[in-house]
Tab-separated table of C-alpha atoms and ligand atoms in Angstrom:
chain	number	residue	atom	x	y	z
F	1	UNK	CA	38.980	10.610	30.560
F	2	UNK	CA	39.162	6.827	29.979
F	3	UNK	CA	38.003	5.932	26.469
F	4	UNK	CA	36.446	2.574	27.281
F	5	UNK	CA	32.679	2.627	27.552
F	6	UNK	CA	31.875	1.101	30.920
F	7	UNK	CA	28.342	-0.236	31.214
F	8	UNK	CA	26.871	1.497	34.319
F	9	UNK	CA	25.587	-1.811	35.708
F	10	UNK	CA	26.788	-5.292	36.510
F	11	UNK	CA	25.051	-8.479	35.471
F	12	UNK	CA	23.052	-10.483	37.975
F	13	UNK	CA	21.204	-12.890	35.739
F	14	UNK	CA	22.476	-14.246	32.434
F	15	UNK	CA	20.729	-15.706	29.418
F	16	UNK	CA	22.764	-18.026	27.169
F	17	UNK	CA	22.984	-17.228	23.466
F	18	UNK	CA	23.683	-19.900	20.908
F	19	UNK	CA	26.209	-20.214	18.098
F	20	UNK	CA	25.140	-21.742	14.816
F	21	UNK	CA	27.353	-22.854	11.939
F	22	UNK	CA	27.321	-21.249	8.528
F	23	UNK	CA	25.683	-24.332	6.879
F	24	UNK	CA	23.020	-24.280	9.616
F	25	UNK	CA	22.366	-20.607	8.957
F	26	UNK	CA	22.041	-21.274	5.233
F	27	UNK	CA	19.420	-23.915	5.987
F	28	UNK	CA	17.690	-21.650	8.541
F	29	UNK	CA	17.518	-18.769	6.059
F	30	UNK	CA	15.947	-21.035	3.447
F	31	UNK	CA	13.421	-22.339	5.972
F	32	UNK	CA	12.552	-18.725	6.950
F	33	UNK	CA	11.920	-17.812	3.285
F	34	UNK	CA	14.758	-15.293	3.543
F	35	UNK	CA	12.695	-13.164	5.926
F	36	UNK	CA	14.448	-12.680	9.275
F	37	UNK	CA	11.099	-12.101	11.029
F	38	UNK	CA	10.379	-15.789	10.378
F	39	UNK	CA	13.544	-17.061	12.144
F	40	UNK	CA	13.295	-18.721	15.572
F	41	UNK	CA	15.011	-16.301	17.992
F	42	UNK	CA	17.030	-19.180	19.451
F	43	UNK	CA	18.939	-19.375	16.185
F	44	UNK	CA	20.049	-15.748	16.449
F	45	UNK	CA	23.326	-14.932	18.202
F	46	UNK	CA	22.965	-11.143	18.512
F	47	UNK	CA	19.422	-9.901	18.028
F	48	UNK	CA	19.287	-6.315	16.776
F	49	UNK	CA	15.844	-6.665	15.195
F	50	UNK	CA	14.408	-4.115	17.570
F	51	UNK	CA	15.016	-2.147	20.758
F	52	UNK	CA	11.336	-2.571	21.605
F	53	UNK	CA	10.462	-4.700	24.613
F	54	UNK	CA	13.890	-6.324	24.450
F	55	UNK	CA	15.623	-4.398	27.241
F	56	UNK	CA	16.938	-5.799	30.523
F	57	UNK	CA	15.162	-4.683	33.653
F	58	UNK	CA	16.979	-3.448	36.744
F	59	UNK	CA	16.900	-4.864	40.258
F	60	UNK	CA	14.677	-1.895	41.194
F	61	UNK	CA	12.191	-2.789	38.498
F	62	UNK	CA	12.075	-6.459	39.508
F	63	UNK	CA	11.638	-5.445	43.139
F	64	UNK	CA	8.819	-3.063	42.207
F	65	UNK	CA	7.111	-5.847	40.263
F	66	UNK	CA	6.759	-7.843	43.480
F	67	UNK	CA	4.772	-4.899	44.813
F	68	UNK	CA	2.361	-5.143	41.902
F	69	UNK	CA	-1.243	-4.710	42.964
F	70	UNK	CA	-3.406	-6.835	40.695
F	71	UNK	CA	-6.733	-5.287	41.754
F	72	UNK	CA	-9.061	-4.863	38.794
F	73	UNK	CA	-9.974	-1.283	39.684
F	74	UNK	CA	-8.146	1.482	41.498
F	75	UNK	CA	-4.921	-0.426	42.125
F	76	UNK	CA	-1.995	1.073	43.991
F	77	UNK	CA	0.218	0.174	41.040
F	78	UNK	CA	-1.832	2.432	38.789
F	79	UNK	CA	-1.378	5.315	41.203
F	80	UNK	CA	2.389	4.851	41.197
F	81	UNK	CA	2.379	4.539	37.407
F	82	UNK	CA	0.238	7.663	36.949
F	83	UNK	CA	2.323	9.703	39.390
F	84	UNK	CA	5.589	8.686	37.739
F	85	UNK	CA	4.256	9.478	34.243
F	86	UNK	CA	2.770	12.784	35.382
F	87	UNK	CA	5.985	13.898	37.034
F	88	UNK	CA	7.819	13.673	33.710
F	89	UNK	CA	5.109	14.276	31.108
F	90	UNK	CA	2.905	16.691	33.020
F	91	UNK	CA	-0.420	15.826	31.349
F	92	UNK	CA	-3.638	15.592	33.349
F	93	UNK	CA	-4.900	12.213	32.127
F	94	UNK	CA	-2.719	9.114	31.969
F	95	UNK	CA	-4.336	6.170	30.208
F	96	UNK	CA	-2.399	2.888	30.328
F	97	UNK	CA	-2.339	0.713	27.192
F	98	UNK	CA	-0.655	-2.590	26.429
F	99	UNK	CA	1.768	-0.920	24.006
F	100	UNK	CA	2.242	2.129	21.806
F	101	UNK	CA	0.035	1.170	18.893
F	102	UNK	CA	-2.958	0.642	21.195
F	103	UNK	CA	-2.543	4.256	22.340
F	104	UNK	CA	-2.302	5.309	18.684
F	105	UNK	CA	-5.441	3.454	17.677
F	106	UNK	CA	-7.436	5.060	20.489
F	107	UNK	CA	-6.019	8.553	19.868
F	108	UNK	CA	-6.702	8.553	16.116
F	109	UNK	CA	-10.136	6.889	16.499
F	110	UNK	CA	-11.174	9.697	18.817
F	111	UNK	CA	-9.489	12.650	17.104
F	112	UNK	CA	-9.543	11.849	13.355
F	113	UNK	CA	-12.079	11.083	10.693
F	114	UNK	CA	-12.054	10.304	6.998
F	115	UNK	CA	-10.455	13.067	4.933
F	116	UNK	CA	-8.405	14.464	7.812
F	117	UNK	CA	-4.675	15.066	7.565
F	118	UNK	CA	-2.077	14.281	10.247
F	119	UNK	CA	1.368	15.887	9.934
F	120	UNK	CA	4.305	14.239	11.717
F	121	UNK	CA	8.066	14.626	11.293
F	122	UNK	CA	8.006	10.981	10.165
F	123	UNK	CA	5.252	8.523	11.016
F	124	UNK	CA	6.411	5.180	12.335
F	125	UNK	CA	4.774	2.333	10.373
F	126	UNK	CA	2.134	1.488	13.016
F	127	UNK	CA	1.381	5.197	13.471
F	128	UNK	CA	0.860	5.647	9.743
F	129	UNK	CA	-1.264	2.478	9.574
F	130	UNK	CA	-3.472	3.667	12.450
F	131	UNK	CA	-3.942	7.115	10.862
F	132	UNK	CA	-4.878	5.509	7.550
F	133	UNK	CA	-7.122	2.958	9.243
F	134	UNK	CA	-9.534	5.750	10.262
F	135	UNK	CA	-9.458	7.146	6.712
F	136	UNK	CA	-7.081	10.050	7.385
F	137	UNK	CA	-3.894	10.918	5.511
F	138	UNK	CA	-0.452	10.717	7.149
F	139	UNK	CA	2.030	13.386	5.979
F	140	UNK	CA	5.756	13.243	6.752
F	141	UNK	CA	7.268	16.717	7.071
F	142	UNK	CA	10.810	16.105	8.269
F	143	UNK	CA	13.361	18.785	7.265
F	144	UNK	CA	15.068	18.100	3.891
F	145	UNK	CA	18.373	17.310	5.693
F	146	UNK	CA	16.558	14.415	7.376
F	147	UNK	CA	16.149	12.685	4.032
F	148	UNK	CA	19.830	12.646	3.105
F	149	UNK	CA	21.525	9.690	4.808
F	150	UNK	CA	25.138	10.860	4.681
F	151	UNK	CA	24.502	14.464	5.668
F	152	UNK	CA	25.419	15.411	9.239
F	153	UNK	CA	23.045	17.655	11.181
F	154	UNK	CA	22.554	17.692	14.961
F	155	UNK	CA	18.751	17.546	14.791
F	156	UNK	CA	17.814	15.653	11.663
F	157	UNK	CA	14.470	14.710	13.210
F	158	UNK	CA	13.215	18.319	13.131
F	159	UNK	CA	9.956	19.137	11.410
F	160	UNK	CA	9.973	21.498	8.448
F	161	UNK	CA	8.091	24.480	9.902
F	162	UNK	CA	7.406	26.124	6.528
F	163	UNK	CA	6.037	22.836	5.167
F	164	UNK	CA	3.775	22.526	8.215
F	165	UNK	CA	2.408	26.049	7.687
F	166	UNK	CA	1.844	25.354	3.978
F	167	UNK	CA	0.074	22.068	4.700
F	168	UNK	CA	-2.281	23.724	7.190
F	169	UNK	CA	-2.969	26.603	4.747
F	170	UNK	CA	-3.641	24.351	1.751
F	171	UNK	CA	-5.651	21.661	3.536
F	172	UNK	CA	-7.478	24.059	5.828
F	173	UNK	CA	-7.150	24.077	9.594
F	174	UNK	CA	-10.366	22.070	10.089
F	175	UNK	CA	-8.870	19.073	8.295
F	176	UNK	CA	-5.864	18.929	10.654
F	177	UNK	CA	-7.129	17.558	13.990
F	178	UNK	CA	-3.646	17.243	15.500
F	179	UNK	CA	0.060	17.531	14.728
F	180	UNK	CA	2.513	14.879	15.922
F	181	UNK	CA	6.219	14.970	16.684
F	182	UNK	CA	8.098	11.687	16.969
F	183	UNK	CA	10.993	11.876	19.439
F	184	UNK	CA	13.411	10.559	18.399
F	185	UNK	CA	12.502	10.138	14.751
F	186	UNK	CA	12.733	6.356	14.386
F	187	UNK	CA	11.941	5.932	10.681
F	188	UNK	CA	14.277	8.836	9.874
F	189	UNK	CA	17.304	7.215	11.532
F	190	UNK	CA	16.685	7.602	15.274
F	191	UNK	CA	17.450	11.299	14.911
F	192	UNK	CA	16.489	13.849	17.568
F	193	UNK	CA	14.226	16.891	17.470
F	194	UNK	CA	15.623	20.090	19.007
F	195	UNK	CA	13.856	22.063	21.699
F	196	UNK	CA	13.898	25.038	19.358
F	197	UNK	CA	11.985	22.992	16.781
F	198	UNK	CA	9.535	21.698	19.392
F	199	UNK	CA	8.834	25.318	20.369
F	200	UNK	CA	8.414	26.402	16.759
F	201	UNK	CA	6.011	23.526	15.953
F	202	UNK	CA	4.122	24.291	19.143
F	203	UNK	CA	3.824	27.976	18.168
F	204	UNK	CA	2.354	27.072	14.757
F	205	UNK	CA	-0.082	24.684	16.435
F	206	UNK	CA	-1.152	27.263	19.026
F	207	UNK	CA	-1.639	29.904	16.319
F	208	UNK	CA	-4.026	27.604	14.446
F	209	UNK	CA	-5.479	26.075	17.638
F	210	UNK	CA	-4.341	22.591	16.664
F	211	UNK	CA	-3.293	20.236	19.464
F	212	UNK	CA	0.306	18.978	19.431
F	213	UNK	CA	0.965	15.378	20.458
F	214	UNK	CA	4.288	13.642	20.960
F	215	UNK	CA	5.057	10.105	19.891
F	216	UNK	CA	7.271	9.851	22.944
F	217	UNK	CA	8.781	6.331	22.638
F	218	UNK	CA	12.391	7.526	22.876
F	219	UNK	CA	11.870	10.755	24.818
F	220	UNK	CA	14.826	10.142	27.158
F	221	UNK	CA	17.311	9.657	24.325
F	222	UNK	CA	15.934	12.780	22.646
F	223	UNK	CA	16.389	14.727	25.888
F	224	UNK	CA	19.998	13.602	26.128
F	225	UNK	CA	20.705	14.744	22.570
F	226	UNK	CA	19.246	18.159	23.444
F	227	UNK	CA	21.481	18.300	26.518
F	228	UNK	CA	24.622	17.489	24.546
F	229	UNK	CA	23.870	19.326	21.292
F	230	UNK	CA	21.682	22.364	21.983
F	231	UNK	CA	22.942	25.626	23.446
F	232	UNK	CA	21.461	26.466	26.813
F	233	UNK	CA	20.675	22.912	27.898
F	234	UNK	CA	24.165	21.732	28.915
F	235	UNK	CA	23.553	22.077	32.627
F	236	UNK	CA	19.939	20.876	32.695
F	237	UNK	CA	19.146	17.287	33.669
F	238	UNK	CA	17.538	14.992	31.061
F	239	UNK	CA	14.409	14.988	33.212
F	240	UNK	CA	14.181	18.790	33.256
F	241	UNK	CA	14.598	18.781	29.492
F	242	UNK	CA	11.868	16.156	29.050
F	243	UNK	CA	9.539	18.132	31.316
F	244	UNK	CA	10.121	21.296	29.316
F	245	UNK	CA	9.597	19.515	25.990
F	246	UNK	CA	6.271	17.990	27.002
F	247	UNK	CA	4.945	21.303	28.327
F	248	UNK	CA	4.846	22.596	24.732
F	249	UNK	CA	2.350	19.858	23.781
F	250	UNK	CA	-1.148	18.736	24.669
F	251	UNK	CA	-0.593	15.013	25.045
F	252	UNK	CA	1.365	11.997	23.885
F	253	UNK	CA	1.376	8.374	22.904
F	254	UNK	CA	4.081	6.209	24.420
F	255	UNK	CA	5.452	2.747	23.913
F	256	UNK	CA	7.037	1.910	27.266
F	257	UNK	CA	8.845	-0.938	25.466
F	258	UNK	CA	11.501	1.601	24.484
F	259	UNK	CA	12.438	4.347	26.945
F	260	UNK	CA	10.074	2.813	29.504
F	261	UNK	CA	12.710	0.086	29.917
F	262	UNK	CA	9.893	-2.451	30.181
F	263	UNK	CA	9.120	-5.552	28.155
F	264	UNK	CA	5.518	-4.520	27.570
F	265	UNK	CA	3.378	-1.437	28.202
F	266	UNK	CA	2.455	1.980	26.961
F	267	UNK	CA	0.195	4.917	27.612
F	268	UNK	CA	-1.806	7.731	26.135
F	269	UNK	CA	-1.829	11.149	27.763
F	270	UNK	CA	-3.992	14.186	27.250
F	271	UNK	CA	-4.900	17.266	29.207
F	272	UNK	CA	-8.338	17.477	27.572
F	273	UNK	CA	-11.158	16.179	29.820
F	274	UNK	CA	-13.623	15.505	26.994
F	275	UNK	CA	-11.120	13.578	24.883
F	276	UNK	CA	-9.918	11.645	27.915
F	277	UNK	CA	-13.447	10.454	28.606
F	278	UNK	CA	-13.931	9.270	25.032
F	279	UNK	CA	-10.529	7.604	25.082
F	280	UNK	CA	-11.264	5.781	28.313
F	281	UNK	CA	-14.566	4.549	26.881
F	282	UNK	CA	-12.740	3.046	23.908
F	283	UNK	CA	-10.066	1.676	26.205
F	284	UNK	CA	-12.647	-0.267	28.199
F	285	UNK	CA	-13.982	-1.776	24.987
F	286	UNK	CA	-10.744	-3.419	23.877
F	287	UNK	CA	-7.875	-2.843	26.317
F	288	UNK	CA	-9.331	-2.944	29.802
F	289	UNK	CA	-10.418	-0.848	32.733
F	290	UNK	CA	-8.711	2.597	32.859
F	291	UNK	CA	-6.543	1.713	35.856
F	292	UNK	CA	-4.816	-1.162	34.083
F	293	UNK	CA	-5.450	-0.782	30.318
F	294	UNK	CA	-4.434	-4.301	29.291
F	295	UNK	CA	-1.465	-4.505	31.649
F	296	UNK	CA	-0.853	-6.435	34.829
F	297	UNK	CA	-0.272	-4.393	37.987
F	298	UNK	CA	3.340	-5.589	37.951
F	299	UNK	CA	3.793	-4.236	34.407
F	300	UNK	CA	2.605	-0.816	35.576
F	301	UNK	CA	5.224	-0.972	38.338
F	302	UNK	CA	8.003	-1.850	35.886
F	303	UNK	CA	7.093	1.119	33.686
F	304	UNK	CA	6.752	3.503	36.655
F	305	UNK	CA	10.360	2.756	37.606
F	306	UNK	CA	11.646	2.334	34.031
F	307	UNK	CA	10.706	5.769	32.678
F	308	UNK	CA	12.622	7.326	35.564
F	309	UNK	CA	15.697	5.111	35.102
F	310	UNK	CA	15.784	5.877	31.386
F	311	UNK	CA	16.490	9.507	32.340
F	312	UNK	CA	19.525	8.701	34.495
F	313	UNK	CA	22.459	10.517	33.053
F	314	UNK	CA	25.040	7.734	33.433
F	315	UNK	CA	22.716	5.316	31.652
F	316	UNK	CA	22.042	7.756	28.789
F	317	UNK	CA	25.709	8.597	28.413
F	318	UNK	CA	26.574	4.898	28.057
F	319	UNK	CA	23.591	4.232	25.805
F	320	UNK	CA	24.311	7.002	23.305
F	321	UNK	CA	28.082	6.396	23.388
F	322	UNK	CA	27.677	2.690	22.742
F	323	UNK	CA	25.413	3.238	19.725
F	324	UNK	CA	27.749	5.914	18.361
F	325	UNK	CA	30.735	3.583	18.858
F	326	UNK	CA	29.169	1.000	16.562
F	327	UNK	CA	28.222	3.598	13.941
F	328	UNK	CA	31.486	5.529	13.943
F	329	UNK	CA	33.578	2.372	13.853
F	330	UNK	CA	31.952	0.934	10.719
F	331	UNK	CA	31.692	4.372	9.084
F	332	UNK	CA	35.448	4.875	9.541
F	333	UNK	CA	35.937	1.824	7.304
F	334	UNK	CA	33.701	3.294	4.615
F	335	UNK	CA	30.388	1.615	5.465
F	336	UNK	CA	27.642	4.087	4.490
F	337	UNK	CA	25.401	4.835	7.473
F	338	UNK	CA	22.769	7.407	8.279
F	339	UNK	CA	24.806	10.193	9.846
F	340	UNK	CA	25.181	11.054	12.605
F	341	UNK	CA	24.557	7.819	14.576
F	342	UNK	CA	21.046	7.705	16.047
F	343	UNK	CA	20.082	7.111	19.659
F	344	UNK	CA	18.739	3.583	19.638
F	345	UNK	CA	20.076	2.250	16.368
F	346	UNK	CA	22.520	2.458	13.515
F	347	UNK	CA	21.040	2.516	10.053
F	348	UNK	CA	23.153	1.235	7.171
F	349	UNK	CA	22.346	2.744	3.780
F	350	UNK	CA	21.836	-0.482	1.809
F	351	UNK	CA	21.478	1.259	-1.574
F	352	UNK	CA	24.955	2.730	-1.130
F	353	UNK	CA	26.335	-0.492	0.393
F	354	UNK	CA	25.024	-2.650	-2.483
F	355	UNK	CA	24.831	-0.288	-5.487
F	356	UNK	CA	24.552	-3.285	-7.832
F	357	UNK	CA	21.236	-4.381	-6.250
F	358	UNK	CA	18.347	-2.189	-7.489
F	359	UNK	CA	15.596	-1.196	-4.991
F	360	UNK	CA	13.201	-3.626	-6.702
F	361	UNK	CA	15.445	-6.492	-5.578
F	362	UNK	CA	15.372	-5.376	-1.925
F	363	UNK	CA	18.968	-4.365	-1.145
F	364	UNK	CA	18.068	-3.859	2.545
F	365	UNK	CA	16.738	-7.407	2.869
F	366	UNK	CA	19.743	-8.763	0.972
F	367	UNK	CA	22.154	-7.026	3.344
F	368	UNK	CA	20.243	-8.008	6.501
F	369	UNK	CA	20.231	-11.631	5.357
F	370	UNK	CA	23.953	-11.524	4.678
F	371	UNK	CA	24.680	-10.196	8.189
F	372	UNK	CA	22.780	-13.176	9.554
F	373	UNK	CA	24.491	-15.555	7.156
F	374	UNK	CA	27.932	-14.243	8.042
F	375	UNK	CA	27.595	-13.980	11.810
F	376	UNK	CA	24.148	-14.819	13.179
F	377	UNK	CA	23.183	-11.161	13.621
F	378	UNK	CA	19.545	-10.236	13.102
F	379	UNK	CA	18.683	-6.715	11.908
F	380	UNK	CA	15.688	-5.303	10.080
F	381	UNK	CA	15.090	-3.773	6.670
F	382	UNK	CA	13.418	-0.362	6.598
F	383	UNK	CA	12.891	0.200	2.913
F	384	UNK	CA	11.226	-1.234	-0.158
F	385	UNK	CA	9.911	-4.376	1.540
F	386	UNK	CA	8.446	-2.369	4.418
F	387	UNK	CA	7.068	0.600	2.461
F	388	UNK	CA	6.783	-0.651	-1.137
F	389	UNK	CA	7.724	1.554	-4.058
F	390	UNK	CA	7.119	4.651	-1.872
F	391	UNK	CA	10.323	3.919	0.074
F	392	UNK	CA	12.776	6.782	-0.394
F	393	UNK	CA	15.663	4.854	1.148
F	394	UNK	CA	16.642	1.248	1.710
F	395	UNK	CA	18.071	1.032	5.198
F	396	UNK	CA	19.145	-1.802	7.452
F	397	UNK	CA	18.519	-0.953	11.071
F	398	UNK	CA	20.706	-2.368	13.821
F	399	UNK	CA	18.633	-1.543	16.894
F	400	UNK	CA	20.378	-1.922	20.221
F	401	UNK	CA	18.327	-3.468	23.039
F	402	UNK	CA	18.743	-1.496	26.260
F	403	UNK	CA	21.273	-2.792	28.836
F	404	UNK	CA	21.463	-6.195	27.110
F	405	UNK	CA	24.684	-6.468	25.112
F	406	UNK	CA	28.198	-5.598	26.245
F	407	UNK	CA	31.031	-3.848	24.480
F	408	UNK	CA	32.424	-7.168	23.229
F	409	UNK	CA	29.098	-8.045	21.614
F	410	UNK	CA	29.207	-4.699	19.818
F	411	UNK	CA	32.829	-5.335	18.760
F	412	UNK	CA	31.715	-8.643	17.264
F	413	UNK	CA	28.913	-6.890	15.346
F	414	UNK	CA	31.493	-4.446	13.945
F	415	UNK	CA	33.679	-7.378	12.811
F	416	UNK	CA	30.820	-9.091	10.994
F	417	UNK	CA	29.651	-5.917	9.247
F	418	UNK	CA	33.194	-5.246	8.041
F	419	UNK	CA	33.536	-8.843	6.800
F	420	UNK	CA	30.353	-8.417	4.725
F	421	UNK	CA	31.589	-5.008	3.519
F	422	UNK	CA	34.724	-6.709	2.147
F	423	UNK	CA	32.685	-9.081	-0.006
F	424	UNK	CA	29.737	-6.830	-0.763
F	425	UNK	CA	29.971	-7.389	-4.511
F	426	UNK	CA	28.928	-11.017	-4.065
F	427	UNK	CA	25.662	-10.161	-2.267
F	428	UNK	CA	22.619	-10.696	-4.462
F	429	UNK	CA	19.106	-9.315	-4.428
F	430	UNK	CA	15.850	-11.152	-3.738
F	431	UNK	CA	12.411	-11.329	-5.193
F	432	UNK	CA	9.047	-11.780	-3.459
F	433	UNK	CA	7.200	-15.072	-3.634
F	434	UNK	CA	4.399	-14.140	-1.190
F	435	UNK	CA	3.104	-10.853	0.241
F	436	UNK	CA	0.213	-9.956	2.552
F	437	UNK	CA	-2.079	-7.030	1.606
F	438	UNK	CA	-0.690	-4.714	4.336
F	439	UNK	CA	2.375	-4.564	6.628
F	440	UNK	CA	3.805	-7.173	4.279
F	441	UNK	CA	7.339	-7.164	5.696
F	442	UNK	CA	6.316	-9.221	8.730
F	443	UNK	CA	5.206	-12.265	6.745
F	444	UNK	CA	6.671	-11.851	3.248
F	445	UNK	CA	8.438	-14.796	1.634
F	446	UNK	CA	11.397	-14.163	-0.632
F	447	UNK	CA	13.849	-16.080	-2.775
F	448	UNK	CA	17.320	-15.120	-3.971
F	449	UNK	CA	17.541	-14.091	-7.596
F	450	UNK	CA	20.000	-16.084	-9.649
F	451	UNK	CA	23.199	-14.467	-10.937
F	452	UNK	CA	22.436	-11.338	-13.027
F	453	UNK	CA	23.190	-13.179	-16.297
F	454	UNK	CA	20.524	-15.777	-15.514
F	455	UNK	CA	17.982	-13.060	-14.682
F	456	UNK	CA	18.317	-11.569	-18.143
F	457	UNK	CA	17.527	-14.831	-19.939
R	1	F0G	N1	6.099	4.922	17.487
R	1	F0G	C1	7.402	4.688	17.254
R	1	F0G	C2	8.301	5.833	16.920
R	1	F0G	C3	7.905	3.383	17.334
R	1	F0G	O1	9.203	3.174	17.105
R	1	F0G	C4	7.030	2.324	17.662
R	1	F0G	C5	7.500	0.956	17.725
R	1	F0G	C6	5.686	2.616	17.915
R	1	F0G	C7	5.259	3.927	17.816
R	1	F0G	C8	4.694	1.543	18.272
R	1	F0G	O2	4.899	1.058	19.556
R	1	F0G	O3	5.480	-1.356	19.207
R	1	F0G	O4	4.729	-0.503	21.425
R	1	F0G	O5	3.125	-0.695	19.568
R	1	F0G	N2	8.612	0.609	17.257
R	1	F0G	C9	9.207	-0.733	17.319
R	1	F0G	C10	10.472	-0.716	16.523
R	1	F0G	C11	8.295	-1.848	16.967
R	1	F0G	O6	11.033	-1.809	16.290
R	1	F0G	O7	10.959	0.361	16.158
R	1	F0G	P1	4.546	-0.447	19.949
């Protein structure tokens, strides 16, 4: 077998990226208040801020977009979208939304009320915010292995079944309107959930008559991990695995900006007629008519094709191998990462990378800024800035946009990370100079702290 990862596509349209000099980047960092969200994207060479909405579409998707039917009601594009979603997900009602969080807001508004409790393996930040917005509590019940960055486990995204049972017993079944499983577990390192765990969670839910919903953003990557890591699934196709997984649940939310291979879009699915009606009523209020849900007909076409392409085995093989290549390469030089490499991203453990920077001085932000300073790479902190003092880890996520960067781009990223690793002792922490009352990481302003001696005086 050749060892080189060959991208299973060739490039038909190119987008220039721009070099900046180190002095320019110093100035740009200052102007962005040391918050990479505030940088103009043109000043970024390799943008690993997110894998959401940043993918490259295929010729088939662009061709399908020309077939977009922009009728307000009952468009052909909706039918194609619904059929494609139903073939994979299997749920009766498919409700388009402009992205994942719109599906979340509608789902939790309809299913939850104040005082309720929603268990998840790990809530993504918008999911948590939408649960809390309706007055419910969001509980993260990932298995203990999922909280230890350096520990290797094939399915670190699994939910702790005993903890789920205990939560339902102590809170009372009537306070738990639904259980959610995030596949893959983004906030926990892009780690997959096994089919065995899906079945076990589903069994607990069925026993207590609690609906199970998937946060399905990265369902295709999760399916591929099941195929390559779980006994009995080796000869199944990723699509068959996805179909089986979803049959253990009652519905899902989806951001098609990830494994939908689209730049915008999402959906909410349920098999419950009463809920679907309530959800569509809310949809009309803020998103749009139920056959477009805030999307153009052409967007529905792109998603209809994209969710199918994301399940192609050659694509998934390249995708997972390319992410693992980045992770394994830097780890082999001692860089502490969440192990094993995730599906869509590599997460560097910033507390271990910069042990001299305490969590209160945002080691994740300090490291992300240094990667930009050194080589124009943009990543994102998932830690104390994002979650406040509740953060259990300070991670820097390098999320890989789908089908966008080549092997040489990834090699360059490796080089820059290793250069920063060599001079890690010089990297300093930061302090906040402005923060918004919620989701503060998007707009926070920071400033570097002076040398430790100066801080003490
Ligand atoms: N659930 C998960 C697991 C996610 O990763 C995201 C988005 C959402 C829900 C919300 O979807 O952005 O379409 O509204 N994650 C992006 C990220 C933003 O960078 O990880 P959305």
